[in-house]
Amino acid sequence: METGKTIAGSSQSMPFYYGNSGGVASDTQRTFAVPQDWTLGGAQTLSIAFSGQAGNTGALYVKINNTKITYQLDAANIAIGAWQVWNVDLTQIAGSLSSVSTMSIGVDGAGASGMILIDDMKLYAQPGEVITPVAPGSTGLLAQYSFEGNANDSSGNGLNGQMQDSQIVSPGAMNQGSTVQIALGGYVDLGNPASLDFGTGDWTVAAWFKTGMTGTGDANKGTIVSKGGDSGGGHRWALIMSETTEGVVTLVCDDDATKIVVNSNAVTNDDQWHFVAGQRAGTEIRIFIDGQLEATGTANAAYDLAGTSQHNAYIGAVTNNGSMSLYKLMDGSVDEVAIYNRALSAEELLWLAGRQSPIEKPF
């Protein structure tokens, strides 16, 4: 079993390695010693959490008793590393669900191969829903850095960045355009605009990043984007790789009195591109990875990130409020940074994460 990559709240997931040859599909099967009655509670949906990896091929399917159902959305989702759910409509199952004796999960396709992780499988009395990506547009957009030749702000608000020991390289996130590549000691200085202090309002900070940083000491932590002073007090917000756990991105907020730490669950220091977003929506503080909500914290309505102990905003670094130096320096690439003064919807964040086709909505 896998313990390093699970959905939130789970302690282990099941790796399923598959390789189809000779016209035979790969599957993993569970036979119940005592048949299960899935009609109890009026079950309508079987929700299966799964995570793929780049290079996976084939079509995912589930077989309940003798009824086979093929994954109905984009088959290429099997190659996405983020956790997803598949909500299987149980009304498609032939015969009664009062005596389920076998269940299989497999992958069809001649020559298909790869590995998927399977986690929680739960029955729900409600039908499944989908999330359809929606472009967020420019409403509430405070700053945007696409790094197409420079570190200028493309939002029209003039919050241009200054690059230090970093360079523009191609390709960028989603294999498009260009990105800023930051070596240890480098960063992009965004200045100290009051609009990025947020105060008590809603906000969203989103970015693509790629890093292979390991370790958990301050020298091994990589700031993706931040504003304010870290350590020894200060108002701040930051998205930092390995802040609390190696390979995991953390959203940190501090109003100079109460520090809120919200850890993602996915391990993302694999030197592959990932999308991250941190946001405040009312009293909720949330972190998303690759378009999926990973974890939520709570702030009171008066929680105020604006204050006198402010420092510059940076891509790739954060200010040490004690020594006034920059630390937790990123070693990797950051792209498509977007900062909003509103909480983007799940549909909008899915769009920013590069998804254009619907996905199943987790229960």
mmCIF file with all atom_site columns, N, CA and C in Angstrom, residues 199-202 251-255 257-262 279-287 295-305:
data_model
loop_
_atom_site.group_PDB
_atom_site.id
_atom_site.type_symbol
_atom_site.label_atom_id
_atom_site.label_alt_id
_atom_site.label_comp_id
_atom_site.label_asym_id
_atom_site.label_entity_id
_atom_site.label_seq_id
_atom_site.pdbx_PDB_ins_code
_atom_site.Cartn_x
_atom_site.Cartn_y
_atom_site.Cartn_z
_atom_site.occupancy
_atom_site.B_iso_or_equiv
_atom_site.pdbx_formal_charge
_atom_site.auth_seq_id
_atom_site.auth_comp_id
_atom_site.auth_asym_id
_atom_site.auth_atom_id
_atom_site.pdbx_PDB_model_num
ATOM 1   N N  . GLY A 1 199 ? -6.410  42.905 3.667  1.00 0.00 ? 199 GLY A N  1
ATOM 2   C CA . GLY A 1 199 ? -7.255  43.305 4.780  1.00 0.00 ? 199 GLY A CA 1
ATOM 3   C C  . GLY A 1 199 ? -8.144  42.173 5.250  1.00 0.00 ? 199 GLY A C  1
ATOM 4   N N  . THR A 1 200 ? -9.453  42.456 5.419  1.00 0.00 ? 200 THR A N  1
ATOM 5   C CA . THR A 1 200 ? -10.399 41.437 5.890  1.00 0.00 ? 200 THR A CA 1
ATOM 6   C C  . THR A 1 200 ? -11.215 40.841 4.746  1.00 0.00 ? 200 THR A C  1
ATOM 7   N N  . GLY A 1 201 ? -10.876 41.212 3.521  1.00 0.00 ? 201 GLY A N  1
ATOM 8   C CA . GLY A 1 201 ? -11.666 40.773 2.377  1.00 0.00 ? 201 GLY A CA 1
ATOM 9   C C  . GLY A 1 201 ? -11.263 39.417 1.829  1.00 0.00 ? 201 GLY A C  1
ATOM 10  N N  . ASP A 1 202 ? -12.037 38.953 0.860  1.00 0.00 ? 202 ASP A N  1
ATOM 11  C CA . ASP A 1 202 ? -11.735 37.707 0.160  1.00 0.00 ? 202 ASP A CA 1
ATOM 12  C C  . ASP A 1 202 ? -10.581 37.923 -0.813 1.00 0.00 ? 202 ASP A C  1
ATOM 13  N N  . LEU A 1 251 ? -0.282  26.864 2.739  1.00 0.00 ? 251 LEU A N  1
ATOM 14  C CA . LEU A 1 251 ? -0.753  28.244 2.742  1.00 0.00 ? 251 LEU A CA 1
ATOM 15  C C  . LEU A 1 251 ? -0.650  28.764 4.165  1.00 0.00 ? 251 LEU A C  1
ATOM 16  N N  . VAL A 1 252 ? 0.130   29.838 4.342  1.00 0.00 ? 252 VAL A N  1
ATOM 17  C CA . VAL A 1 252 ? 0.336   30.439 5.660  1.00 0.00 ? 252 VAL A CA 1
ATOM 18  C C  . VAL A 1 252 ? -0.235  31.849 5.654  1.00 0.00 ? 252 VAL A C  1
ATOM 19  N N  . CYS A 1 253 ? -1.034  32.181 6.654  1.00 0.00 ? 253 CYS A N  1
ATOM 20  C CA . CYS A 1 253 ? -1.549  33.535 6.850  1.00 0.00 ? 253 CYS A CA 1
ATOM 21  C C  . CYS A 1 253 ? -1.257  33.958 8.285  1.00 0.00 ? 253 CYS A C  1
ATOM 22  N N  . ASP A 1 254 ? -1.015  35.248 8.485  1.00 0.00 ? 254 ASP A N  1
ATOM 23  C CA . ASP A 1 254 ? -0.741  35.737 9.839  1.00 0.00 ? 254 ASP A CA 1
ATOM 24  C C  . ASP A 1 254 ? -1.179  37.193 9.932  1.00 0.00 ? 254 ASP A C  1
ATOM 25  N N  . ASP A 1 255 ? -2.018  37.497 10.917 1.00 0.00 ? 255 ASP A N  1
ATOM 26  C CA . ASP A 1 255 ? -2.463  38.876 11.130 1.00 0.00 ? 255 ASP A CA 1
ATOM 27  C C  . ASP A 1 255 ? -1.661  39.557 12.233 1.00 0.00 ? 255 ASP A C  1
ATOM 28  N N  . ALA A 1 257 ? -1.048  38.252 14.998 1.00 0.00 ? 257 ALA A N  1
ATOM 29  C CA . ALA A 1 257 ? -1.555  37.749 16.281 1.00 0.00 ? 257 ALA A CA 1
ATOM 30  C C  . ALA A 1 257 ? -1.845  36.259 16.199 1.00 0.00 ? 257 ALA A C  1
ATOM 31  N N  . THR A 1 258 ? -2.502  35.851 15.117 1.00 0.00 ? 258 THR A N  1
ATOM 32  C CA . THR A 1 258 ? -2.887  34.451 14.941 1.00 0.00 ? 258 THR A CA 1
ATOM 33  C C  . THR A 1 258 ? -2.370  33.937 13.607 1.00 0.00 ? 258 THR A C  1
ATOM 34  N N  . LYS A 1 259 ? -1.601  32.876 13.665 1.00 0.00 ? 259 LYS A N  1
ATOM 35  C CA . LYS A 1 259 ? -1.064  32.253 12.457 1.00 0.00 ? 259 LYS A CA 1
ATOM 36  C C  . LYS A 1 259 ? -1.967  31.099 12.035 1.00 0.00 ? 259 LYS A C  1
ATOM 37  N N  . ILE A 1 260 ? -2.362  31.102 10.769 1.00 0.00 ? 260 ILE A N  1
ATOM 38  C CA . ILE A 1 260 ? -3.195  30.039 10.215 1.00 0.00 ? 260 ILE A CA 1
ATOM 39  C C  . ILE A 1 260 ? -2.363  29.265 9.203  1.00 0.00 ? 260 ILE A C  1
ATOM 40  N N  . VAL A 1 261 ? -2.295  27.963 9.378  1.00 0.00 ? 261 VAL A N  1
ATOM 41  C CA . VAL A 1 261 ? -1.506  27.092 8.509  1.00 0.00 ? 261 VAL A CA 1
ATOM 42  C C  . VAL A 1 261 ? -2.440  26.051 7.898  1.00 0.00 ? 261 VAL A C  1
ATOM 43  N N  . VAL A 1 262 ? -2.515  26.028 6.575  1.00 0.00 ? 262 VAL A N  1
ATOM 44  C CA . VAL A 1 262 ? -3.352  25.056 5.872  1.00 0.00 ? 262 VAL A CA 1
ATOM 45  C C  . VAL A 1 262 ? -2.455  24.271 4.920  1.00 0.00 ? 262 VAL A C  1
ATOM 46  N N  . GLN A 1 279 ? -6.705  30.713 -0.991 1.00 0.00 ? 279 GLN A N  1
ATOM 47  C CA . GLN A 1 279 ? -7.742  31.737 -1.015 1.00 0.00 ? 279 GLN A CA 1
ATOM 48  C C  . GLN A 1 279 ? -8.422  31.875 0.336  1.00 0.00 ? 279 GLN A C  1
ATOM 49  N N  . ARG A 1 280 ? -9.018  33.048 0.484  1.00 0.00 ? 280 ARG A N  1
ATOM 50  C CA . ARG A 1 280 ? -9.939  33.282 1.598  1.00 0.00 ? 280 ARG A CA 1
ATOM 51  C C  . ARG A 1 280 ? -11.325 33.491 1.017  1.00 0.00 ? 280 ARG A C  1
ATOM 52  N N  . ALA A 1 281 ? -12.308 32.786 1.599  1.00 0.00 ? 281 ALA A N  1
ATOM 53  C CA . ALA A 1 281 ? -13.704 32.943 1.215  1.00 0.00 ? 281 ALA A CA 1
ATOM 54  C C  . ALA A 1 281 ? -14.508 33.100 2.495  1.00 0.00 ? 281 ALA A C  1
ATOM 55  N N  . GLY A 1 282 ? -14.758 34.341 2.886  1.00 0.00 ? 282 GLY A N  1
ATOM 56  C CA . GLY A 1 282 ? -15.433 34.580 4.156  1.00 0.00 ? 282 GLY A CA 1
ATOM 57  C C  . GLY A 1 282 ? -14.543 34.189 5.315  1.00 0.00 ? 282 GLY A C  1
ATOM 58  N N  . THR A 1 283 ? -14.951 33.192 6.067  1.00 0.00 ? 283 THR A N  1
ATOM 59  C CA . THR A 1 283 ? -14.150 32.734 7.204  1.00 0.00 ? 283 THR A CA 1
ATOM 60  C C  . THR A 1 283 ? -13.367 31.458 6.885  1.00 0.00 ? 283 THR A C  1
ATOM 61  N N  . GLU A 1 284 ? -13.381 31.033 5.628  1.00 0.00 ? 284 GLU A N  1
ATOM 62  C CA . GLU A 1 284 ? -12.632 29.840 5.239  1.00 0.00 ? 284 GLU A CA 1
ATOM 63  C C  . GLU A 1 284 ? -11.326 30.220 4.538  1.00 0.00 ? 284 GLU A C  1
ATOM 64  N N  . ILE A 1 285 ? -10.245 29.530 4.908  1.00 0.00 ? 285 ILE A N  1
ATOM 65  C CA . ILE A 1 285 ? -8.948  29.653 4.252  1.00 0.00 ? 285 ILE A CA 1
ATOM 66  C C  . ILE A 1 285 ? -8.700  28.323 3.548  1.00 0.00 ? 285 ILE A C  1
ATOM 67  N N  . ARG A 1 286 ? -8.495  28.353 2.228  1.00 0.00 ? 286 ARG A N  1
ATOM 68  C CA . ARG A 1 286 ? -8.464  27.114 1.446  1.00 0.00 ? 286 ARG A CA 1
ATOM 69  C C  . ARG A 1 286 ? -7.190  27.007 0.616  1.00 0.00 ? 286 ARG A C  1
ATOM 70  N N  . ILE A 1 287 ? -6.789  25.765 0.363  1.00 0.00 ? 287 ILE A N  1
ATOM 71  C CA . ILE A 1 287 ? -5.689  25.516 -0.560 1.00 0.00 ? 287 ILE A CA 1
ATOM 72  C C  . ILE A 1 287 ? -6.131  24.472 -1.579 1.00 0.00 ? 287 ILE A C  1
ATOM 73  N N  . ALA A 1 295 ? -7.549  21.240 1.316  1.00 0.00 ? 295 ALA A N  1
ATOM 74  C CA . ALA A 1 295 ? -7.740  21.417 2.762  1.00 0.00 ? 295 ALA A CA 1
ATOM 75  C C  . ALA A 1 295 ? -8.324  22.798 3.029  1.00 0.00 ? 295 ALA A C  1
ATOM 76  N N  . THR A 1 296 ? -8.923  22.939 4.213  1.00 0.00 ? 296 THR A N  1
ATOM 77  C CA . THR A 1 296 ? -9.584  24.184 4.603  1.00 0.00 ? 296 THR A CA 1
ATOM 78  C C  . THR A 1 296 ? -9.262  24.506 6.056  1.00 0.00 ? 296 THR A C  1
ATOM 79  N N  . GLY A 1 297 ? -8.990  25.780 6.329  1.00 0.00 ? 297 GLY A N  1
ATOM 80  C CA . GLY A 1 297 ? -8.834  26.281 7.682  1.00 0.00 ? 297 GLY A CA 1
ATOM 81  C C  . GLY A 1 297 ? -9.891  27.331 7.962  1.00 0.00 ? 297 GLY A C  1
ATOM 82  N N  . THR A 1 298 ? -9.872  27.890 9.158  1.00 0.00 ? 298 THR A N  1
ATOM 83  C CA . THR A 1 298 ? -10.900 28.846 9.561  1.00 0.00 ? 298 THR A CA 1
ATOM 84  C C  . THR A 1 298 ? -10.273 30.110 10.124 1.00 0.00 ? 298 THR A C  1
ATOM 85  N N  . ALA A 1 299 ? -10.811 31.254 9.708  1.00 0.00 ? 299 ALA A N  1
ATOM 86  C CA . ALA A 1 299 ? -10.424 32.556 10.254 1.00 0.00 ? 299 ALA A CA 1
ATOM 87  C C  . ALA A 1 299 ? -11.689 33.272 10.703 1.00 0.00 ? 299 ALA A C  1
ATOM 88  N N  . ASN A 1 300 ? -11.577 34.111 11.724 1.00 0.00 ? 300 ASN A N  1
ATOM 89  C CA . ASN A 1 300 ? -12.764 34.877 12.110 1.00 0.00 ? 300 ASN A CA 1
ATOM 90  C C  . ASN A 1 300 ? -12.985 36.012 11.113 1.00 0.00 ? 300 ASN A C  1
ATOM 91  N N  . ALA A 1 301 ? -14.181 36.557 11.111 1.00 0.00 ? 301 ALA A N  1
ATOM 92  C CA . ALA A 1 301 ? -14.551 37.557 10.110 1.00 0.00 ? 301 ALA A CA 1
ATOM 93  C C  . ALA A 1 301 ? -13.679 38.801 10.175 1.00 0.00 ? 301 ALA A C  1
ATOM 94  N N  . ALA A 1 302 ? -13.120 39.107 11.350 1.00 0.00 ? 302 ALA A N  1
ATOM 95  C CA . ALA A 1 302 ? -12.300 40.310 11.515 1.00 0.00 ? 302 ALA A CA 1
ATOM 96  C C  . ALA A 1 302 ? -10.819 40.064 11.238 1.00 0.00 ? 302 ALA A C  1
ATOM 97  N N  . TYR A 1 303 ? -10.457 38.862 10.838 1.00 0.00 ? 303 TYR A N  1
ATOM 98  C CA . TYR A 1 303 ? -9.051  38.518 10.574 1.00 0.00 ? 303 TYR A CA 1
ATOM 99  C C  . TYR A 1 303 ? -8.507  39.441 9.489  1.00 0.00 ? 303 TYR A C  1
ATOM 100 N N  . ASP A 1 304 ? -7.487  40.245 9.836  1.00 0.00 ? 304 ASP A N  1
ATOM 101 C CA . ASP A 1 304 ? -7.038  41.355 8.991  1.00 0.00 ? 304 ASP A CA 1
ATOM 102 C C  . ASP A 1 304 ? -5.568  41.187 8.620  1.00 0.00 ? 304 ASP A C  1
ATOM 103 N N  . LEU A 1 305 ? -5.298  41.014 7.332  1.00 0.00 ? 305 LEU A N  1
ATOM 104 C CA . LEU A 1 305 ? -3.925  40.833 6.867  1.00 0.00 ? 305 LEU A CA 1
ATOM 105 C C  . LEU A 1 305 ? -3.236  42.147 6.529  1.00 0.00 ? 305 LEU A C  1
#
